[in-house]
Coordinates of C-alpha atoms and ligand atoms in Angstrom, one line a residue:
Chain A
M1 CA 32.1 49.7 -58.7
V2 CA 33.1 48.6 -55.3
A3 CA 34.5 45.3 -54.8
V4 CA 31.7 43.8 -52.7
L5 CA 33.6 40.6 -51.6
V6 CA 36.4 38.9 -53.1
G7 CA 38.2 36.2 -52.1
N8 CA 37.7 32.2 -51.6
H9 CA 34.9 31.2 -49.3
Y10 CA 37.4 31.2 -46.5
E11 CA 38.3 35.1 -46.8
V12 CA 34.7 35.8 -47.7
L13 CA 33.7 34.6 -43.9
G14 CA 37.1 35.9 -42.6
I15 CA 38.4 32.6 -41.2
D16 CA 41.4 30.3 -42.2
A17 CA 41.2 27.3 -43.8
R18 CA 41.7 25.5 -40.6
A19 CA 38.4 26.9 -38.9
T20 CA 36.6 24.4 -37.1
P21 CA 32.7 24.0 -37.7
E22 CA 32.2 26.1 -34.9
Q23 CA 33.9 28.7 -36.2
V24 CA 32.8 28.8 -39.5
E25 CA 29.1 29.1 -37.7
R26 CA 30.2 32.0 -35.6
A27 CA 32.1 33.5 -38.5
Y28 CA 29.0 33.6 -40.5
R29 CA 26.8 34.9 -37.8
F30 CA 29.0 37.6 -37.3
C31 CA 28.9 38.2 -41.4
L32 CA 25.2 37.9 -41.3
E33 CA 25.0 40.5 -38.9
M34 CA 27.5 42.9 -40.7
Y35 CA 25.6 43.1 -44.2
G36 CA 22.0 42.2 -42.7
D37 CA 19.1 44.8 -43.4
A38 CA 19.7 46.1 -39.8
S39 CA 23.4 46.5 -39.8
V40 CA 24.8 49.8 -38.2
A41 CA 28.5 48.9 -39.0
I42 CA 28.4 49.1 -43.0
Y43 CA 26.0 52.1 -43.2
S44 CA 26.7 54.3 -46.0
L45 CA 29.7 52.1 -47.1
L46 CA 27.4 50.1 -49.3
D47 CA 24.4 50.6 -51.4
P48 CA 21.4 48.4 -50.7
D49 CA 22.5 46.1 -53.7
E50 CA 25.9 45.7 -53.0
Q51 CA 24.8 44.7 -49.2
R52 CA 22.6 42.1 -51.0
R53 CA 25.1 40.8 -52.8
A54 CA 27.8 40.4 -50.3
R55 CA 25.2 38.7 -48.3
S56 CA 24.5 36.0 -51.1
R57 CA 28.0 35.8 -51.4
V58 CA 28.5 35.1 -47.6
Q59 CA 25.4 32.8 -47.6
E60 CA 27.3 30.8 -50.7
A61 CA 30.3 30.2 -48.9
Y62 CA 28.8 29.0 -45.7
E63 CA 26.9 26.5 -47.5
V64 CA 29.9 24.9 -48.8
L65 CA 32.0 25.3 -45.4
R66 CA 29.2 24.2 -43.3
D67 CA 29.1 20.9 -45.1
P68 CA 31.8 18.5 -44.3
F69 CA 31.7 16.7 -47.9
R70 CA 31.2 20.3 -49.9
R71 CA 34.1 21.7 -47.7
H72 CA 36.5 18.6 -48.4
D73 CA 35.9 18.8 -52.1
Y74 CA 36.1 22.7 -52.2
D75 CA 39.6 22.4 -50.2
A76 CA 40.8 19.9 -52.8
S77 CA 39.8 21.9 -55.5
Q78 CA 41.5 24.8 -54.2
G79 CA 44.8 23.0 -53.2
F80 CA 44.1 23.7 -49.3
T81 CA 45.1 20.9 -47.2
R82 CA 43.9 20.9 -43.8
P83 CA 46.3 19.1 -41.3
G84 CA 44.5 17.9 -38.6
A85 CA 41.0 18.6 -39.9
P86 CA 38.9 15.7 -39.4
M87 CA 37.9 13.6 -42.2
P88 CA 34.2 13.7 -43.4
S89 CA 32.8 10.9 -40.9
L90 CA 31.6 8.6 -43.8
P91 CA 34.0 6.7 -45.8
R92 CA 34.1 7.9 -49.2
P93 CA 34.7 5.1 -51.7
A94 CA 38.3 5.7 -53.4
A95 CA 37.3 5.2 -56.9
G96 CA 34.8 4.3 -59.0
P97 CA 31.5 6.3 -60.1
V98 CA 30.5 9.5 -57.9
P99 CA 28.7 8.6 -54.8
V100 CA 25.4 10.1 -55.2
R101 CA 24.4 11.4 -51.6
V102 CA 21.3 9.9 -50.4
P103 CA 19.2 13.0 -48.5
P104 CA 18.1 12.1 -45.1
P105 CA 15.0 10.4 -44.8
P106 CA 12.0 12.7 -44.5
P107 CA 10.4 12.7 -41.0
P108 CA 7.5 10.1 -40.9
R109 CA 4.5 12.0 -42.7
L110 CA 1.9 13.0 -40.4
A111 CA -1.6 13.4 -41.4
A112 CA -1.6 17.1 -41.4
P113 CA 1.1 19.7 -40.1
Q114 CA 0.1 20.7 -36.5
V115 CA -0.2 24.1 -35.2
L116 CA 1.1 24.8 -31.8
E117 CA -1.3 26.8 -29.1
P118 CA 0.4 30.1 -27.9
P119 CA 2.9 30.9 -26.7
V120 CA 4.9 29.6 -29.2
D121 CA 8.5 30.0 -27.8
G122 CA 11.7 28.1 -27.8
A123 CA 10.6 25.8 -25.0
A124 CA 7.3 25.1 -26.6
L125 CA 9.0 24.0 -29.5
R126 CA 11.4 22.0 -28.0
R127 CA 8.6 20.1 -26.0
F128 CA 6.6 19.3 -29.5
R129 CA 10.2 18.0 -31.2
E130 CA 11.0 15.9 -28.1
Q131 CA 7.6 14.5 -28.1
R132 CA 7.9 13.3 -31.6
G133 CA 11.3 11.7 -30.6
I134 CA 13.0 14.0 -33.2
S135 CA 16.4 15.4 -32.4
L136 CA 18.3 18.5 -33.2
K137 CA 20.8 16.8 -35.5
D138 CA 17.9 15.1 -37.5
I139 CA 16.7 18.4 -38.1
A140 CA 20.1 19.9 -38.9
A141 CA 20.9 17.2 -41.4
R142 CA 17.3 17.7 -42.9
S143 CA 17.6 21.3 -43.2
K144 CA 21.1 22.3 -43.1
I145 CA 20.6 24.5 -40.3
G146 CA 23.6 24.5 -38.2
V147 CA 22.7 22.7 -34.6
R148 CA 23.9 25.9 -32.7
Y149 CA 21.0 28.0 -34.3
L150 CA 18.6 25.4 -33.7
E151 CA 19.7 25.3 -30.0
Y152 CA 19.3 29.1 -29.8
I153 CA 15.8 29.1 -31.1
E154 CA 14.5 26.6 -28.7
A155 CA 16.6 28.6 -25.8
D156 CA 15.1 32.0 -26.7
R157 CA 18.7 33.6 -27.2
H158 CA 17.1 36.5 -29.1
A159 CA 20.5 38.3 -29.1
L160 CA 22.3 35.5 -30.9
L161 CA 19.5 34.9 -33.4
P162 CA 20.6 36.0 -37.3
A163 CA 18.4 38.8 -38.9
P164 CA 14.7 38.3 -39.5
V165 CA 14.8 37.1 -43.0
Y166 CA 16.9 34.5 -42.4
L167 CA 15.4 33.5 -38.9
R168 CA 12.0 33.2 -40.7
G169 CA 13.6 30.7 -42.7
F170 CA 15.5 28.7 -40.0
L171 CA 11.8 28.6 -38.2
Q172 CA 10.0 27.4 -41.4
E173 CA 12.8 24.4 -41.8
Y174 CA 12.5 23.7 -38.3
A175 CA 8.5 23.6 -38.4
R176 CA 8.6 21.3 -41.6
A177 CA 11.3 18.8 -39.9
T178 CA 9.1 18.4 -36.9
G179 CA 5.9 18.4 -38.2
L180 CA 4.5 21.8 -37.4
E181 CA 2.7 24.3 -40.1
P182 CA 5.8 26.3 -41.3
Q183 CA 4.2 29.9 -42.0
R184 CA 2.2 30.0 -38.8
T185 CA 4.6 28.6 -36.3
A186 CA 7.2 31.0 -38.0
E187 CA 4.9 34.0 -37.4
A188 CA 3.9 32.8 -34.1
Y189 CA 7.5 32.7 -33.0
M190 CA 8.6 36.0 -34.6
S191 CA 5.7 38.2 -33.4
R192 CA 6.8 36.9 -29.8
L193 CA 10.0 37.9 -30.4
R194 CA 9.0 41.1 -31.6
R195 CA 7.2 42.2 -28.4
A196 CA 10.2 41.2 -26.1
S197 CA 12.2 43.3 -28.1
E198 CA 9.9 46.6 -27.9
R199 CA 9.4 45.9 -24.4
Q200 CA 13.1 46.0 -23.8
Chain B
M1 CA 66.6 32.6 -34.2
M2 CA 65.9 35.6 -31.9
E3 CA 68.3 38.3 -31.7
A4 CA 70.1 39.1 -28.3
V5 CA 68.5 41.7 -26.3
P6 CA 70.6 44.0 -24.1
A7 CA 69.3 43.6 -20.4
V8 CA 69.8 47.1 -19.8
L9 CA 68.4 49.3 -22.6
P10 CA 70.3 52.7 -23.1
A11 CA 68.9 55.8 -21.6
S12 CA 67.6 57.2 -24.9
A13 CA 66.0 54.4 -25.9
A14 CA 64.4 53.5 -22.3
R15 CA 62.8 56.9 -22.1
Q16 CA 59.4 56.7 -23.9
R17 CA 59.4 58.4 -27.1
R18 CA 57.1 61.7 -27.2
Q19 CA 53.8 60.6 -28.8
V20 CA 50.7 62.8 -30.4
W21 CA 47.8 61.0 -29.8
S22 CA 44.5 62.7 -31.4
V23 CA 40.9 61.9 -30.7
G24 CA 38.4 63.0 -33.8
G25 CA 35.0 61.3 -35.0
G26 CA 33.4 63.4 -37.8
K27 CA 30.5 64.0 -35.8
G28 CA 29.9 66.3 -33.0
G29 CA 28.7 65.3 -29.5
I30 CA 29.6 61.6 -29.3
G31 CA 32.1 62.2 -26.6
K32 CA 35.4 63.0 -27.8
S33 CA 36.2 65.5 -25.4
L34 CA 35.0 63.5 -22.4
I35 CA 37.0 60.5 -23.7
T36 CA 40.0 62.6 -24.3
A37 CA 39.9 63.9 -20.7
A38 CA 39.2 60.8 -19.5
L39 CA 42.1 59.0 -21.2
G40 CA 44.2 61.9 -20.2
Y41 CA 43.4 61.3 -16.8
Q42 CA 44.4 57.7 -16.6
L43 CA 47.8 58.1 -18.6
A44 CA 48.7 60.8 -16.1
R45 CA 47.8 58.5 -13.2
V46 CA 50.2 55.7 -14.2
G47 CA 52.8 58.1 -14.4
R48 CA 52.8 59.6 -18.0
K49 CA 53.7 63.0 -18.4
V50 CA 50.4 64.1 -20.3
V51 CA 49.0 67.4 -21.8
L52 CA 45.7 67.8 -23.4
V53 CA 45.3 70.2 -26.2
D54 CA 41.9 71.6 -27.1
A55 CA 42.3 71.6 -30.7
D56 CA 38.6 72.3 -31.1
L57 CA 38.9 76.2 -31.7
G58 CA 35.6 76.7 -32.6
G59 CA 33.6 74.9 -30.0
A60 CA 36.4 74.3 -26.8
N61 CA 34.9 73.1 -23.6
L62 CA 37.5 70.3 -22.9
H63 CA 38.5 72.5 -19.4
T64 CA 34.6 72.4 -18.5
C65 CA 35.1 68.4 -18.9
L66 CA 37.9 68.7 -16.5
G67 CA 36.2 70.8 -13.9
L68 CA 38.1 74.1 -14.6
A69 CA 37.0 77.6 -15.4
G70 CA 37.9 78.8 -19.1
P71 CA 41.6 79.9 -18.8
S72 CA 42.8 83.3 -19.4
L73 CA 45.0 82.4 -22.1
T74 CA 44.6 79.9 -24.7
L75 CA 45.8 78.4 -27.7
G76 CA 44.2 81.0 -29.7
D77 CA 46.2 83.7 -28.3
F78 CA 49.5 81.4 -29.2
I79 CA 48.3 81.5 -32.7
C80 CA 47.6 85.1 -33.1
R81 CA 51.1 85.6 -31.3
R82 CA 49.1 87.6 -28.2
A83 CA 51.0 84.6 -26.1
D84 CA 54.9 84.2 -26.8
R85 CA 55.7 80.7 -25.5
I86 CA 53.2 77.5 -25.9
E87 CA 54.0 77.3 -22.2
D88 CA 52.4 80.6 -21.5
V89 CA 49.0 79.2 -22.3
M90 CA 49.6 75.7 -20.7
V91 CA 47.7 75.2 -17.1
E92 CA 47.7 72.8 -14.7
T93 CA 44.6 70.7 -14.3
G94 CA 45.1 69.7 -10.3
V95 CA 45.7 65.9 -11.3
P96 CA 49.6 65.6 -11.0
G97 CA 51.1 64.9 -14.6
L98 CA 48.1 66.3 -16.5
R99 CA 48.2 70.0 -18.0
L100 CA 46.1 71.4 -20.7
I101 CA 45.9 74.0 -23.4
S102 CA 42.7 75.2 -23.6
G103 CA 41.0 76.2 -26.7
A104 CA 38.4 78.3 -25.6
S105 CA 38.9 81.8 -27.4
D106 CA 37.1 84.9 -27.5
F107 CA 38.7 85.4 -31.1
L108 CA 36.7 83.0 -33.2
G109 CA 38.9 83.3 -36.2
A110 CA 40.8 80.8 -34.4
A111 CA 38.8 77.9 -36.1
N112 CA 40.1 78.7 -39.6
I113 CA 43.7 78.7 -38.8
K114 CA 46.3 78.8 -42.0
Y115 CA 48.8 76.0 -42.8
A116 CA 51.8 77.8 -41.8
Q117 CA 50.2 78.5 -38.1
K118 CA 49.2 75.2 -37.7
V119 CA 52.9 73.6 -38.6
R120 CA 54.2 76.3 -35.9
V121 CA 51.4 74.9 -33.5
L122 CA 52.7 71.3 -33.7
N123 CA 56.4 72.3 -34.2
R124 CA 55.9 73.8 -30.6
I125 CA 53.6 71.2 -29.1
R126 CA 55.8 68.6 -30.1
A127 CA 58.6 70.4 -28.6
L128 CA 57.0 70.3 -24.8
D129 CA 58.6 68.0 -22.4
V130 CA 56.1 65.6 -21.9
D131 CA 55.6 61.8 -23.1
I132 CA 51.9 62.2 -24.5
I133 CA 50.4 64.9 -26.2
L134 CA 46.5 64.3 -26.4
M135 CA 44.6 66.2 -28.9
D136 CA 40.2 66.9 -28.8
L137 CA 40.0 67.3 -32.7
G138 CA 36.2 68.4 -32.4
A139 CA 33.7 67.8 -34.7
G140 CA 33.7 67.5 -38.5
T141 CA 36.4 66.7 -41.4
S142 CA 37.8 70.0 -42.1
F143 CA 41.5 70.3 -43.1
N144 CA 42.6 71.9 -39.6
I145 CA 40.8 68.8 -38.0
I146 CA 42.3 66.2 -40.5
D147 CA 45.9 67.5 -40.5
F148 CA 46.4 67.1 -36.8
F149 CA 45.1 63.6 -37.1
L150 CA 47.3 62.8 -39.8
V151 CA 50.2 63.8 -38.0
S152 CA 49.3 61.8 -34.9
D153 CA 51.1 58.8 -33.9
V154 CA 47.8 57.3 -32.9
G155 CA 44.6 58.6 -34.4
I156 CA 41.7 57.7 -32.5
L157 CA 38.1 57.6 -34.3
T158 CA 35.1 57.9 -32.1
V159 CA 31.8 56.8 -33.0
V160 CA 28.7 55.8 -31.4
P161 CA 26.4 53.2 -32.7
E162 CA 24.3 55.1 -34.5
P163 CA 24.0 55.2 -38.7
T164 CA 24.7 59.1 -38.5
S165 CA 27.9 58.4 -36.5
I166 CA 29.2 55.7 -38.6
E167 CA 28.5 57.7 -41.8
N168 CA 30.7 60.5 -40.5
G169 CA 33.1 58.0 -39.2
Y170 CA 33.7 56.7 -43.0
R171 CA 33.6 60.1 -44.0
F172 CA 36.6 61.0 -42.0
I173 CA 38.4 57.9 -43.0
K174 CA 38.1 59.0 -46.7
S175 CA 38.9 62.7 -46.0
A176 CA 42.0 62.2 -44.0
L177 CA 43.2 59.5 -46.4
Y178 CA 42.6 61.5 -49.6
R179 CA 44.6 64.3 -47.7
R180 CA 47.2 62.4 -47.2
L181 CA 47.3 60.6 -50.6
R182 CA 47.1 64.0 -52.4
G183 CA 50.0 65.0 -50.2
A184 CA 52.1 62.1 -51.6
A185 CA 51.1 62.6 -55.5
T186 CA 54.3 63.3 -57.2
N187 CA 52.4 64.6 -60.3
G188 CA 49.3 66.7 -61.5
T189 CA 47.8 63.2 -62.7
V190 CA 47.7 61.8 -59.8
R191 CA 46.2 64.9 -57.8
T192 CA 43.5 65.3 -60.4
I193 CA 42.3 61.7 -59.7
V194 CA 42.8 62.4 -55.7
D195 CA 40.8 65.7 -56.3
S196 CA 38.3 63.9 -58.2
A197 CA 37.7 61.0 -55.7
L198 CA 36.6 63.8 -53.3
D199 CA 33.4 64.2 -55.5
H200 CA 31.2 61.3 -54.6
K201 CA 29.6 61.7 -57.9
N202 CA 32.8 61.7 -59.8
P203 CA 33.1 60.4 -63.5
L204 CA 35.6 57.5 -62.6
G205 CA 33.5 55.9 -60.5
I206 CA 35.8 56.2 -57.7
R207 CA 33.9 55.6 -54.5
T208 CA 36.9 53.9 -52.4
P209 CA 40.5 54.0 -51.6
L210 CA 40.7 50.8 -53.5
D211 CA 38.9 52.2 -56.6
L212 CA 41.3 55.2 -56.5
L213 CA 44.4 53.0 -56.4
A214 CA 42.8 51.1 -59.3
A215 CA 42.2 54.5 -61.2
V216 CA 45.8 55.8 -60.6
E217 CA 46.9 52.1 -61.9
R218 CA 45.4 52.8 -65.4
E219 CA 46.6 56.0 -65.7
D220 CA 50.0 56.2 -64.1
P221 CA 51.1 52.9 -62.8
A222 CA 54.7 54.3 -61.6
S223 CA 52.4 56.0 -58.7
V224 CA 50.9 53.4 -57.5
P225 CA 53.6 52.1 -54.9
V226 CA 53.8 55.4 -53.0
L227 CA 50.1 55.6 -52.6
K228 CA 49.9 52.0 -51.6
Q229 CA 52.8 52.8 -49.1
Q230 CA 50.5 55.7 -47.6
L231 CA 47.3 53.3 -47.5
T232 CA 49.3 50.8 -45.7
S233 CA 50.5 53.0 -43.0
F234 CA 47.4 54.4 -42.5
H235 CA 45.8 52.9 -39.0
P236 CA 42.7 54.6 -37.7
R237 CA 42.0 53.3 -34.1
F238 CA 38.4 52.9 -33.5
V239 CA 36.6 53.6 -29.9
V240 CA 32.8 52.7 -29.8
N241 CA 31.2 55.0 -27.4
Q242 CA 27.7 54.5 -25.7
V243 CA 27.6 51.0 -25.8
R244 CA 24.5 49.5 -24.6
D245 CA 24.3 45.9 -25.4
P246 CA 26.8 43.1 -26.8
S247 CA 25.8 43.5 -30.5
D248 CA 27.0 47.4 -29.9
V249 CA 30.3 45.8 -28.9
S250 CA 30.4 43.7 -32.1
I251 CA 30.1 46.9 -34.2
G252 CA 33.8 48.0 -33.5
H253 CA 34.9 44.2 -35.1
Q254 CA 32.4 45.1 -37.8
L255 CA 33.8 48.4 -38.7
V256 CA 37.5 47.1 -38.8
T257 CA 36.3 44.3 -41.2
A258 CA 34.6 46.5 -43.2
C259 CA 37.5 49.1 -43.7
A260 CA 40.1 46.3 -44.6
R261 CA 37.5 44.6 -47.1
H262 CA 35.6 47.6 -48.5
L263 CA 38.2 50.5 -48.2
G264 CA 41.4 48.5 -47.7
V265 CA 42.2 50.5 -44.9
K266 CA 43.9 48.8 -41.8
A267 CA 42.1 50.1 -38.8
T268 CA 42.0 48.3 -35.4
Y269 CA 39.6 48.4 -32.7
A270 CA 41.1 50.1 -29.6
G271 CA 38.2 49.7 -27.0
Y272 CA 34.5 50.8 -26.1
V273 CA 32.9 52.5 -23.4
P274 CA 29.7 51.7 -22.2
F275 CA 26.7 54.1 -21.8
D276 CA 26.7 55.3 -18.2
D277 CA 24.4 57.4 -16.3
S278 CA 27.3 58.6 -14.4
V279 CA 28.9 60.0 -17.5
W280 CA 26.6 62.6 -17.9
R281 CA 25.5 63.2 -14.3
C282 CA 29.2 64.1 -13.6
V283 CA 29.1 66.2 -16.8
R284 CA 26.1 68.1 -15.2
Q285 CA 28.5 68.6 -12.0
R286 CA 31.4 69.8 -14.1
R287 CA 33.4 66.6 -13.0
L288 CA 35.0 64.4 -14.6
F289 CA 33.5 60.5 -14.4
A290 CA 36.8 58.9 -14.7
S291 CA 38.2 60.9 -11.4
A292 CA 35.0 61.6 -9.5
M293 CA 33.6 58.0 -10.1
P294 CA 36.6 55.5 -10.7
D295 CA 34.4 52.4 -10.2
C296 CA 31.8 53.3 -12.6
P297 CA 31.7 50.8 -16.0
S298 CA 32.7 53.8 -18.3
A299 CA 35.8 54.7 -16.0
Q300 CA 36.8 51.0 -16.2
K301 CA 36.8 50.8 -20.0
V302 CA 38.5 54.2 -20.4
R303 CA 41.2 52.5 -18.1
E304 CA 41.4 49.3 -20.3
L305 CA 41.3 51.5 -23.6
A306 CA 44.3 53.3 -21.5
R307 CA 46.6 50.3 -21.2
G308 CA 45.6 49.1 -24.6
L309 CA 46.5 52.2 -26.6
M310 CA 49.8 52.7 -24.5
Q311 CA 51.0 49.1 -25.3
G312 CA 49.7 49.3 -28.8
E313 CA 47.2 46.4 -28.3
S314 CA 43.5 46.2 -29.8
L315 CA 40.5 44.3 -29.5
A316 CA 41.0 41.3 -31.6
L317 CA 37.9 39.3 -33.5
T318 CA 38.2 35.6 -32.1
W319 CA 35.8 33.2 -33.3
Ligands
ATP401 N1 29.3 56.7 -22.5 C1 28.7 57.9 -22.5 N2 27.8 57.6 -21.3 C2 26.8 58.6 -21.0 N3 26.7 59.6 -21.7 C3 27.6 59.8 -22.6 C4 28.4 59.2 -22.8 N4 29.7 59.5 -23.7 C5 29.1 61.0 -24.0 N5 27.9 61.2 -23.4 C6 27.2 62.2 -23.6 O1 27.6 63.2 -24.3 C7 27.7 64.5 -24.3 C8 28.7 64.9 -25.2 O2 29.9 64.6 -25.0 P1 31.3 65.2 -25.3 O3 31.2 66.9 -25.0 O4 32.4 64.6 -24.9 O5 31.2 65.2 -27.0 P2 31.9 65.6 -28.3 O6 31.9 64.6 -29.4 O7 33.5 66.3 -27.7 O8 30.9 66.7 -28.9 P3 31.2 68.1 -29.8 O9 31.7 67.4 -31.0 O10 30.4 69.4 -29.4 O11 32.7 68.7 -29.1 C9 28.2 64.6 -23.0 O12 27.8 65.8 -22.1 C10 27.3 63.4 -22.4 O13 25.9 64.0 -21.5
MG402 MG1 34.0 68.3 -27.9

């Protein structure tokens, strides 16, 4: 049995404990690509099941490290100190009951999720979002997707987007956060992307 | 505290140590010969005395990559003693400082040389008055190829961004490493474990060098340090050829990461060469792209590759 991915969250992403949030994001993207279904680099090295487990281990590490609070707790639990690391921006109560984290408020409820006219590309998504007065930070807070990815989606930076399985989830989250119909929005964006890559 | 370094190095140290570099890759037709020829050209251009050795005895064509006709005397003649001295089978290439020992041979048996013959060849080649001996190993993972790779100071592993090539690349690494571990084994138990690891469906469930070490740890812990030492001193250097976009460039970093994590092998990423129409156009005209079109993207990247390899540098993954 191959040791799929051992070590702490930082080792899994291949970064050191002082990594900035941007570095966490980039390392995550690298690992996603490396263990993705379309990966060439690990071909024949891992079997499909090992590849899947490696991917979920990467995802697990990322979920913790991209959230400043979870990362802070994790570092404390592992005995990592990060000199110079910015503390999570909200002050935490020094003692007392464990704080209950309040989820970001849902966006104003719209009558029904909207469906965009084609072409559903990054620019169309962005126009729609801006009309609603929703910032990328809002979406990121709600969906736990890094702002960087949301920017890639809106800028149609196809080469930098994650593998389709992840991208679909990201697009659906984006759609939910802005009040668009998730399935159809994701499908429309992705089929455009597929056509673009076929043309290449 | 830094140690004081003498301002002028003694003459013996100043002289570059003679090095053997080899270019392998497991798969055929991925650019090993062209990269060997182009690297040799670049090294000679910056003043290194280089001899190219076409060790692809069954499919020698390095001379053609250099635009030369098949020489009358080749490595095959030296191996079967039709030529006495290795110098007799070495020819000038027309590039100052770059010479060639061709492998082209009518003697097909040369593809299966015996161990003792290999040692003789290597010793004579190593004794040549040059700075760098650069060997084109040909395709496959036969002992001939792997033994040359293992005695090299710099072992270059060529791949292209395709699953078939990557698969053969990993097979090459495992074959080379297992051969090395077997040579280091001090007793029958360890040799048996290494031999069984060569069979992919082995009953011990060994699929990687790391599994192998774990199996040895169980059966004969005293042998672990020797094997670990062999594992940690094995440093293949990847060259990704025929790169077409930025995600292909990233494959080199992924290979290095995967080797470390899943094989326990510390590889490095020496560099990459773009897919470039100039390359195959030059091949058709029997000219070397590196000299015929020095400004084409692939020639430029081979220049960077040569510089990095000479200075022991590699492409680092930075976030
Ligand atoms: N960077 C490149 N850009 C374009 N074409 C390339 C490139 N590298 C190699 N090729 C093509 O691949 C062909 C095979 O290259 P080469 O003969 O060097 O491969 P090889 O690995 O030595 O093959 P063999 O295993 O048969 O010895 C070349 O003739 C050329 O057409
Ligand atoms: Mg060749």
